[in-house]
PDB file of C-alpha atoms in Angstrom:
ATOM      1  CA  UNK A   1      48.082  40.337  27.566  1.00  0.00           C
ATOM      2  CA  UNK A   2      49.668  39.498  24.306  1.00  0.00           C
ATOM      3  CA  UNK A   3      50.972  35.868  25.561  1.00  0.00           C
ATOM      4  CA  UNK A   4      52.794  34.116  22.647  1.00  0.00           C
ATOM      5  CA  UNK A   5      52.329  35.630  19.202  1.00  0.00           C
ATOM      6  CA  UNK A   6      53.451  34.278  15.963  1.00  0.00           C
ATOM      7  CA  UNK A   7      53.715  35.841  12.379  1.00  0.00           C
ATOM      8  CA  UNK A   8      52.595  35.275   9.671  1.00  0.00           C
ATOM      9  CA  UNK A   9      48.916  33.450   9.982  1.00  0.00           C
ATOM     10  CA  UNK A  10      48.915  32.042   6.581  1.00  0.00           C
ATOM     11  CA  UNK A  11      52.299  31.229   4.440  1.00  0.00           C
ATOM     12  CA  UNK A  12      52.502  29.531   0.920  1.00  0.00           C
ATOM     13  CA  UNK A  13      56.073  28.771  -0.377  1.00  0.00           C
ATOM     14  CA  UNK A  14      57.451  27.384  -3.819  1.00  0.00           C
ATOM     15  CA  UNK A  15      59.573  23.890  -2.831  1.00  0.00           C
ATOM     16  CA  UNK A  16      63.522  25.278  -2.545  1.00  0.00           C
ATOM     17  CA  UNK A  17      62.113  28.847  -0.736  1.00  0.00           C
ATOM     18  CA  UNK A  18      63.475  29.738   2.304  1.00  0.00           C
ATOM     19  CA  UNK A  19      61.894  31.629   4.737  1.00  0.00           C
ATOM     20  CA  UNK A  20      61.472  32.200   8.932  1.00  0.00           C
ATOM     21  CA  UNK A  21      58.186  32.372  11.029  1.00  0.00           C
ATOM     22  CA  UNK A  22      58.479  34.742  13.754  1.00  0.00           C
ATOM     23  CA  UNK A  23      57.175  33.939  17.025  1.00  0.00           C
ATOM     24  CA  UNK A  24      57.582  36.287  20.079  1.00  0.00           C
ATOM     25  CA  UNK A  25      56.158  35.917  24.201  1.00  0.00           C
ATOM     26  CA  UNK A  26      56.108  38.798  26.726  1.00  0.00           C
ATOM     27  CA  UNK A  27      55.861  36.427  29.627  1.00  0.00           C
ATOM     28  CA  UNK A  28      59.896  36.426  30.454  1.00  0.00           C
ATOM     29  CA  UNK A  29      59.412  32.856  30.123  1.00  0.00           C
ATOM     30  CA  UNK A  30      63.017  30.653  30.052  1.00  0.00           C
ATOM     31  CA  UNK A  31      61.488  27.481  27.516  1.00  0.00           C
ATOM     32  CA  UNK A  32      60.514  28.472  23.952  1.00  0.00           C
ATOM     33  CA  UNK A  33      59.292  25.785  21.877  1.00  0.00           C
ATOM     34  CA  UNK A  34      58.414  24.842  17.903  1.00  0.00           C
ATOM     35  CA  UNK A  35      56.285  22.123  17.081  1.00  0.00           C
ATOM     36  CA  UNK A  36      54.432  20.717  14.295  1.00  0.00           C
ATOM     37  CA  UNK A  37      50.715  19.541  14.188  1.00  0.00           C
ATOM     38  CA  UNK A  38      49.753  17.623  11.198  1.00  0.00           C
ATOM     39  CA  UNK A  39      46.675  15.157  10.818  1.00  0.00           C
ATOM     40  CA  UNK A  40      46.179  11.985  12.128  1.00  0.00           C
ATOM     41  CA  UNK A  41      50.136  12.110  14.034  1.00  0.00           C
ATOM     42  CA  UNK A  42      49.440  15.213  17.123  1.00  0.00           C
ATOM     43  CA  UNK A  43      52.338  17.696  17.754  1.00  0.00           C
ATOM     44  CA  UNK A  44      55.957  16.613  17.295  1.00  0.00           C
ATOM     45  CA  UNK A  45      58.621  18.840  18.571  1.00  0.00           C
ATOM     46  CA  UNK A  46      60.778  20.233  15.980  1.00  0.00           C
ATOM     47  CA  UNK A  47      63.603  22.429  18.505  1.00  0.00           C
ATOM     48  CA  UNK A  48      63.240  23.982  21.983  1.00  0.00           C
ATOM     49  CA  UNK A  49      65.542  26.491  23.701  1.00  0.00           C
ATOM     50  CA  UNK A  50      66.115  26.397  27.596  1.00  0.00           C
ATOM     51  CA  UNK A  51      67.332  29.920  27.237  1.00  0.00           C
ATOM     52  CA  UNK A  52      68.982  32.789  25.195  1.00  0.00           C
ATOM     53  CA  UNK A  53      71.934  31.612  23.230  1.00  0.00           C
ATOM     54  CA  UNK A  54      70.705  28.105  24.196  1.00  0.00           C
ATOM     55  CA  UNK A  55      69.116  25.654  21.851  1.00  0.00           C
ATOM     56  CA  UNK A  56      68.927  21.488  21.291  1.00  0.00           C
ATOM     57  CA  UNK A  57      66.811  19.438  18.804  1.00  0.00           C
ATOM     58  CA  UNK A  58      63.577  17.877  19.143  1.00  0.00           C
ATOM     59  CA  UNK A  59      62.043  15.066  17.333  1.00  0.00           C
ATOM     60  CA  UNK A  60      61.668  16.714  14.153  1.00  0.00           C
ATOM     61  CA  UNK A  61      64.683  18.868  13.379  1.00  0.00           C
ATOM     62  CA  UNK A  62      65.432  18.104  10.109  1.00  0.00           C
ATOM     63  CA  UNK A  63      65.290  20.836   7.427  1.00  0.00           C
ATOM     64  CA  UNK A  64      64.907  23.502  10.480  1.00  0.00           C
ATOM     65  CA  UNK A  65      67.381  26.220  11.927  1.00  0.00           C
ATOM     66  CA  UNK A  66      66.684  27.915  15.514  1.00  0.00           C
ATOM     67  CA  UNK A  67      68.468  30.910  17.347  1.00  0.00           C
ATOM     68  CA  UNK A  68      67.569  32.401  20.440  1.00  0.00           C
ATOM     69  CA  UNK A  69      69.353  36.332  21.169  1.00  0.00           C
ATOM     70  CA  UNK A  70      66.881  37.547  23.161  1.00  0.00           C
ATOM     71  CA  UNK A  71      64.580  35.657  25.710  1.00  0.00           C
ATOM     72  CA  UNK A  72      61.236  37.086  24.177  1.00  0.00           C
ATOM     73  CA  UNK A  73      61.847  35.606  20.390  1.00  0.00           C
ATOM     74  CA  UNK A  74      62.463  32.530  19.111  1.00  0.00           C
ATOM     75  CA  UNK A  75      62.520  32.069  15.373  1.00  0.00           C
ATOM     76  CA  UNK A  76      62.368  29.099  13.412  1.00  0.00           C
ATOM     77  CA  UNK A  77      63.796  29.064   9.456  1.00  0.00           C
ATOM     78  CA  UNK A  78      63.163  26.735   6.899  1.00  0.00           C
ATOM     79  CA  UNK A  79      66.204  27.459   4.506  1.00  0.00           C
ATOM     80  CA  UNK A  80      64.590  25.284   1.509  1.00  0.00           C
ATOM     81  CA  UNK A  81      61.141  24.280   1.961  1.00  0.00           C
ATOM     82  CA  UNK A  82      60.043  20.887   1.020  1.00  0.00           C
ATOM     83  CA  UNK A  83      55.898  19.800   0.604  1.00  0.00           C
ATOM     84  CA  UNK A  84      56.867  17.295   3.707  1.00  0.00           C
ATOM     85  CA  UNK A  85      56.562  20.558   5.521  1.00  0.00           C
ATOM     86  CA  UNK A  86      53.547  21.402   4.805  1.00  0.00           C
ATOM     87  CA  UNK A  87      51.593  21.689   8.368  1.00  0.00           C
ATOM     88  CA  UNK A  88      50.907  23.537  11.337  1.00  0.00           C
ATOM     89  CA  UNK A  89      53.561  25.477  13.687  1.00  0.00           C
ATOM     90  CA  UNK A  90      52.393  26.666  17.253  1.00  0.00           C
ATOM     91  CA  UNK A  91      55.095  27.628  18.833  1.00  0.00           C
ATOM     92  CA  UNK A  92      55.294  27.762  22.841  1.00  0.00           C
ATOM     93  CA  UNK A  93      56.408  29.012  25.958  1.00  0.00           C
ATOM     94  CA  UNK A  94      56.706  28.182  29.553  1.00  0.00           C
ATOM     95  CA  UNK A  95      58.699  28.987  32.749  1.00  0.00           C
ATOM     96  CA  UNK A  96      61.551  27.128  34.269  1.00  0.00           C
ATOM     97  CA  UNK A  97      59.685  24.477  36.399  1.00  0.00           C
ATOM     98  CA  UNK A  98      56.309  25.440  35.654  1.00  0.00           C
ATOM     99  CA  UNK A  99      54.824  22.262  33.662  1.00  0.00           C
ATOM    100  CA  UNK A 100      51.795  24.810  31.614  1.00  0.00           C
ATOM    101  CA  UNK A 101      53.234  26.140  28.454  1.00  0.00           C
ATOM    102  CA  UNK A 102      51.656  28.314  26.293  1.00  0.00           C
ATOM    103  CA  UNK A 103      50.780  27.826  22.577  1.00  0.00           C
ATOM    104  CA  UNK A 104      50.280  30.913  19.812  1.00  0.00           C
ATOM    105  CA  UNK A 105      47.481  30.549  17.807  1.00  0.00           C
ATOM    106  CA  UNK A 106      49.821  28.595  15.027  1.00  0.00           C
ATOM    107  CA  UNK A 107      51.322  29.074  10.873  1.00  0.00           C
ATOM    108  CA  UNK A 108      49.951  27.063   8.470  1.00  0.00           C
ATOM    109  CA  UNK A 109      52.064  26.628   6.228  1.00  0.00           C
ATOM    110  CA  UNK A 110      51.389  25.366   2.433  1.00  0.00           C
ATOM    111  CA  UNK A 111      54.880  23.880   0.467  1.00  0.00           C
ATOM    112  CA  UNK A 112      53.548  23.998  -3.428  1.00  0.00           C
TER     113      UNK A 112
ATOM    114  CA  UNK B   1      60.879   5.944  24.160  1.00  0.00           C
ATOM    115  CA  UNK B   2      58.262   8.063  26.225  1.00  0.00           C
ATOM    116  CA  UNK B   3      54.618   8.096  23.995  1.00  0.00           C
ATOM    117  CA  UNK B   4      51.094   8.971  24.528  1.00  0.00           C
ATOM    118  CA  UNK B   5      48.345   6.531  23.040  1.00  0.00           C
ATOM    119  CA  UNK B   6      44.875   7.859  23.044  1.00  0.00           C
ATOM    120  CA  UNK B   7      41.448   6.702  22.132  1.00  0.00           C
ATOM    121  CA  UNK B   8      41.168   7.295  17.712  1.00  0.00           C
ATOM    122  CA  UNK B   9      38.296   9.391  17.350  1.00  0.00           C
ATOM    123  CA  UNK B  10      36.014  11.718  15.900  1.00  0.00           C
ATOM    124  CA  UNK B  11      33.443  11.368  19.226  1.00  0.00           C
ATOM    125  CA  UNK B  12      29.906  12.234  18.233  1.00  0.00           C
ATOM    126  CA  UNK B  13      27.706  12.378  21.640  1.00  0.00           C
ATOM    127  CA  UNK B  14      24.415  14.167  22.216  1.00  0.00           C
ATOM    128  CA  UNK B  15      24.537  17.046  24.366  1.00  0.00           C
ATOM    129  CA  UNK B  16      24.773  16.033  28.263  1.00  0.00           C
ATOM    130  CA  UNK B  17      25.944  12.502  27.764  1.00  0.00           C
ATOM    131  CA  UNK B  18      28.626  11.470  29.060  1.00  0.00           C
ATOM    132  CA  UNK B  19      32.415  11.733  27.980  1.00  0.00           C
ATOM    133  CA  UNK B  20      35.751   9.467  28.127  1.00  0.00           C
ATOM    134  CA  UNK B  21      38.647   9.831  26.180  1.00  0.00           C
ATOM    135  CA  UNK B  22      41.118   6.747  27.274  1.00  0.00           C
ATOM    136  CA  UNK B  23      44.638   8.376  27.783  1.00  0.00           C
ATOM    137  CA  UNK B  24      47.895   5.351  28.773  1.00  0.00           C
ATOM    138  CA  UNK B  25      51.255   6.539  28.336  1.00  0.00           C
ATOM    139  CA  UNK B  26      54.813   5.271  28.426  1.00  0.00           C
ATOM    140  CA  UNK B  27      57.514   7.139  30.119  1.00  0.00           C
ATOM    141  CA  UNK B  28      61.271   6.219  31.524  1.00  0.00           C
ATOM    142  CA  UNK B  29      60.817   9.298  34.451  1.00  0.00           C
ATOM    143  CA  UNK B  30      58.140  10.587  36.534  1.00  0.00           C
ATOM    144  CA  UNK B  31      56.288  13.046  34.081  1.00  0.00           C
ATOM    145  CA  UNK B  32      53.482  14.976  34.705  1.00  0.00           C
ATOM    146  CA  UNK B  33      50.505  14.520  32.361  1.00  0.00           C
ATOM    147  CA  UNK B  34      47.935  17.600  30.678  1.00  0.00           C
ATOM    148  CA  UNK B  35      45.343  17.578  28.602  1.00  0.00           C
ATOM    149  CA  UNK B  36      44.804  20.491  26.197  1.00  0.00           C
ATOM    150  CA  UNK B  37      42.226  21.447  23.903  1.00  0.00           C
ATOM    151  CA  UNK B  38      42.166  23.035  20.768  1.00  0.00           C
ATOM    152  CA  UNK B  39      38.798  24.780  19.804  1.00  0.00           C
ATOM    153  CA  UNK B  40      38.697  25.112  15.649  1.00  0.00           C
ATOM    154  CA  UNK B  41      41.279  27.906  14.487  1.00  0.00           C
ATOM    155  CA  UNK B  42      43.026  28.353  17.810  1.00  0.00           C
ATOM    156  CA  UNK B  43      45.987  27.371  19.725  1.00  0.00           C
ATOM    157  CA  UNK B  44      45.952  24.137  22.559  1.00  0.00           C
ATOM    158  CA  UNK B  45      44.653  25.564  25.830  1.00  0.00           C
ATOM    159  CA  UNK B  46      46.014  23.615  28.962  1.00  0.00           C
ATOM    160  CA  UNK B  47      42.735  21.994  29.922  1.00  0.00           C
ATOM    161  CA  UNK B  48      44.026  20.213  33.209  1.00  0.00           C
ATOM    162  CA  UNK B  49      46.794  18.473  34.966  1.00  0.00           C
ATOM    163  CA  UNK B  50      48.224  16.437  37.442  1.00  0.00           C
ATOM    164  CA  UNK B  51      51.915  16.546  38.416  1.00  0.00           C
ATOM    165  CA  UNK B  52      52.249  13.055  40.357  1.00  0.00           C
ATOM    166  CA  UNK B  53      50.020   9.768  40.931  1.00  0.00           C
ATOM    167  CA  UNK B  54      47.168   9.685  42.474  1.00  0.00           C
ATOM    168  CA  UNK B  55      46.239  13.489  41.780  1.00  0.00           C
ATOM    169  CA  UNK B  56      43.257  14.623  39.937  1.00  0.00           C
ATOM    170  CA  UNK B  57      43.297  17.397  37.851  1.00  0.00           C
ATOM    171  CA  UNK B  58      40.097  19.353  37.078  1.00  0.00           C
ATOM    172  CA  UNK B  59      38.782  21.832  34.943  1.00  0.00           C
ATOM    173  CA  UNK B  60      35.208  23.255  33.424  1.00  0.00           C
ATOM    174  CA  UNK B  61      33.504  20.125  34.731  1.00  0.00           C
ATOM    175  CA  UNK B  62      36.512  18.054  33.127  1.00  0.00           C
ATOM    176  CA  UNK B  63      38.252  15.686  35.254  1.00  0.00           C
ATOM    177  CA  UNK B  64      41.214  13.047  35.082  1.00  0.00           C
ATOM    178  CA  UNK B  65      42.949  11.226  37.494  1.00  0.00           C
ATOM    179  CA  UNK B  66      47.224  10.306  37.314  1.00  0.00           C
ATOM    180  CA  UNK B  67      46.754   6.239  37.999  1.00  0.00           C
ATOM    181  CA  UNK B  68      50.469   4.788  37.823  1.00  0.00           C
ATOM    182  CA  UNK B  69      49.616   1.547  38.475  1.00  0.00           C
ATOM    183  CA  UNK B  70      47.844   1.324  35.071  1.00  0.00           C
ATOM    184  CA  UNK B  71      49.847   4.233  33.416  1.00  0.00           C
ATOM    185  CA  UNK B  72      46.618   6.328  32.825  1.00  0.00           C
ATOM    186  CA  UNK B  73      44.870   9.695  32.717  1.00  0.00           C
ATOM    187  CA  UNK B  74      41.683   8.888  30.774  1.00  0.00           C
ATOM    188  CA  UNK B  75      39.101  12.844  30.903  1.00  0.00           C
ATOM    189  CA  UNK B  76      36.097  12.503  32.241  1.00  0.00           C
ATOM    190  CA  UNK B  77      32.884  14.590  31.887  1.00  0.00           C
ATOM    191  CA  UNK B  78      29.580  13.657  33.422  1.00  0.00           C
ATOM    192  CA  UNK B  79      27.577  16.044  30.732  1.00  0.00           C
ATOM    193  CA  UNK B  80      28.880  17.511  27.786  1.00  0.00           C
ATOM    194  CA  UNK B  81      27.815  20.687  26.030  1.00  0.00           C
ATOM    195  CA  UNK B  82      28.109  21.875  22.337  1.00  0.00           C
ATOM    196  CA  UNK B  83      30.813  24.498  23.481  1.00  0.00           C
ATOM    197  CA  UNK B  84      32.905  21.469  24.137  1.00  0.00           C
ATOM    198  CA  UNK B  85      33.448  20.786  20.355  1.00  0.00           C
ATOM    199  CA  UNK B  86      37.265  20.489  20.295  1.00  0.00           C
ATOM    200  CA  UNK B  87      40.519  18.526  19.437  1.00  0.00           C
ATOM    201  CA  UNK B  88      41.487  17.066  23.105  1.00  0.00           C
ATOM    202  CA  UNK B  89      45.689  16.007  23.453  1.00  0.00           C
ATOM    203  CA  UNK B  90      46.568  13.866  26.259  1.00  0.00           C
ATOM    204  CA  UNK B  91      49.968  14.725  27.106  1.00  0.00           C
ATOM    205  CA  UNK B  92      52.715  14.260  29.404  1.00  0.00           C
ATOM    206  CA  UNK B  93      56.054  16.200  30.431  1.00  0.00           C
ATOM    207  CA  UNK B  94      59.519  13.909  31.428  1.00  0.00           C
ATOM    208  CA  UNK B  95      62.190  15.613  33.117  1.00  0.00           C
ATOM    209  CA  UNK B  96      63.708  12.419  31.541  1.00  0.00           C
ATOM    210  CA  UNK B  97      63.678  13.988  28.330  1.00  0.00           C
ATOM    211  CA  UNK B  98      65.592  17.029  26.123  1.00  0.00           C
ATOM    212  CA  UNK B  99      68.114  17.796  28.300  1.00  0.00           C
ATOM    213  CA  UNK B 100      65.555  17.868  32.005  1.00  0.00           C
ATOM    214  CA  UNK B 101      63.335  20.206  30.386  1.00  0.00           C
ATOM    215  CA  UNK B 102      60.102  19.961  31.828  1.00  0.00           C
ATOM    216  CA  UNK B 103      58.790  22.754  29.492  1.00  0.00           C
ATOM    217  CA  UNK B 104      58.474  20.176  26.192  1.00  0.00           C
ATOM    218  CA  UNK B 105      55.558  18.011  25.571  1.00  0.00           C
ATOM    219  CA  UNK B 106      55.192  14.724  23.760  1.00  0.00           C
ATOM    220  CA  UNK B 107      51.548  14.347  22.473  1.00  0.00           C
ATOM    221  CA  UNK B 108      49.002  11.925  22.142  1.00  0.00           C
ATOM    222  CA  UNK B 109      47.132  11.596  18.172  1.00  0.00           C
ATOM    223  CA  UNK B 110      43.880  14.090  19.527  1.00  0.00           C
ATOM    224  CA  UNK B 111      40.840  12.797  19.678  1.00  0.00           C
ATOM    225  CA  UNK B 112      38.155  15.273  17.955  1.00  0.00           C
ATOM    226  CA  UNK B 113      35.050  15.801  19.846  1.00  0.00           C
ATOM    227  CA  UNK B 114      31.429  16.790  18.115  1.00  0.00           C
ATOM    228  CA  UNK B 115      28.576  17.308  20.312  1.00  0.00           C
ATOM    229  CA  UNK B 116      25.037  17.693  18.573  1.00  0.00           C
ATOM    230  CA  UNK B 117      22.697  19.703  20.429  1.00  0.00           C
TER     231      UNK B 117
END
């Protein structure tokens, strides 16, 4: 069972790239999630999605872009990276009143 | 706004003493709280939960308990083991929140865990 995947592992950007970290789930689950995880402050959320063609802003959207076509993927693009976004990303899944989501193993990402 | 306060750590203990990480939360619905853990390198792992008051959730000798009267769900373990090195999130879901979605999380700080043998 592949569960929730995300691409890449490992990601180092110059301040002003853009780029997207991919993250996928074969579980035909409805909620997709994005959060961040950086020390000392737990995981904020940065956008969810409640389904395809359907997404709303977390706590943390700022500087982020979402889409949701399809219910397996659920992208998240940083169109000019900033060092304040230097962290970790899990991203997550879950179904429609089920209260267990599902976290991929996470992107750190390093803003130079 | 809903939070999650939990105990600052790192938590050193020997192996097979026992463990409590204090959990309280604030919330404006009726959430359901978790605890995950997050071995080094991975993901979180759901580690228990409890949907309303008064349940206990339980899990690989881990155990907390949903008091509302004192906004609670502090984990429990009568003997830890050095396997149980980990980053533990207290955690709760409001259907209050993001639109009803019970699928998002709002997370406690993590409180690391090292166990010496």
């Amino acid at each position: 069972n592949a569960g929730v995947t995300q691409t890449p592992k490992f990601q180092v950007l110059k301040t002003g790239q853009s780029m997207t970290l991919q993250c996928a789930q074969d579980m035909n689950h409805e909620y997709m999630s994005w959060y961040r995880q950086d020390p000392g402050m737990g995981l904020r959320l940065i956008h969810y999605s409640v389904g395809a063609g359907i997404t709303d802003q977390g706590e943390v959207p700022n500087g982020y872009n979402v889409s949701r076509s399809t219910t397996e993927d659920f992208p998240l693009r940083l169109l000019s990276a900033a060092p304040s976004q230097t962290s970790v990303y899990f991203c997550a899944s879950s179904l429609v009143g089920d209260t267990e989501a599902f976290f991929g193993q996470g992107t750190r990402l390093t803003v130079v | 706004g809903d939070s999650v306060t939990q105990m600052e750590g790192p938590v050193t203990l020997s192996e097979e003493a026992f463990l409590t990480i204090n959990c309280t939360y604030t919330a404006t619905g009726y959430p359901s709280l978790f605890w995950y853990v997050q071995y080094p390198g991975e993901g979180l792992q759901l580690l228990l939960k409890a949907t309303k008051a008064d349940d206990k959730g339980s899990n690989k000798g881990f155990e907390a308990t949903y008091r509302k009267e004192t906004t609670s769900f502090h984990l429990e373990k009568g003997s830890v083991q050095v396997s149980d090195s980990a980053v533990y999130f207290c955690a709760l879901s409001d259907p209050m929140n993001y639109g009803g979605s019970q699928g998002n999380l709002i997370f406690g700080k993590g409180t690391k865990l090292s166990v010496k043998p």
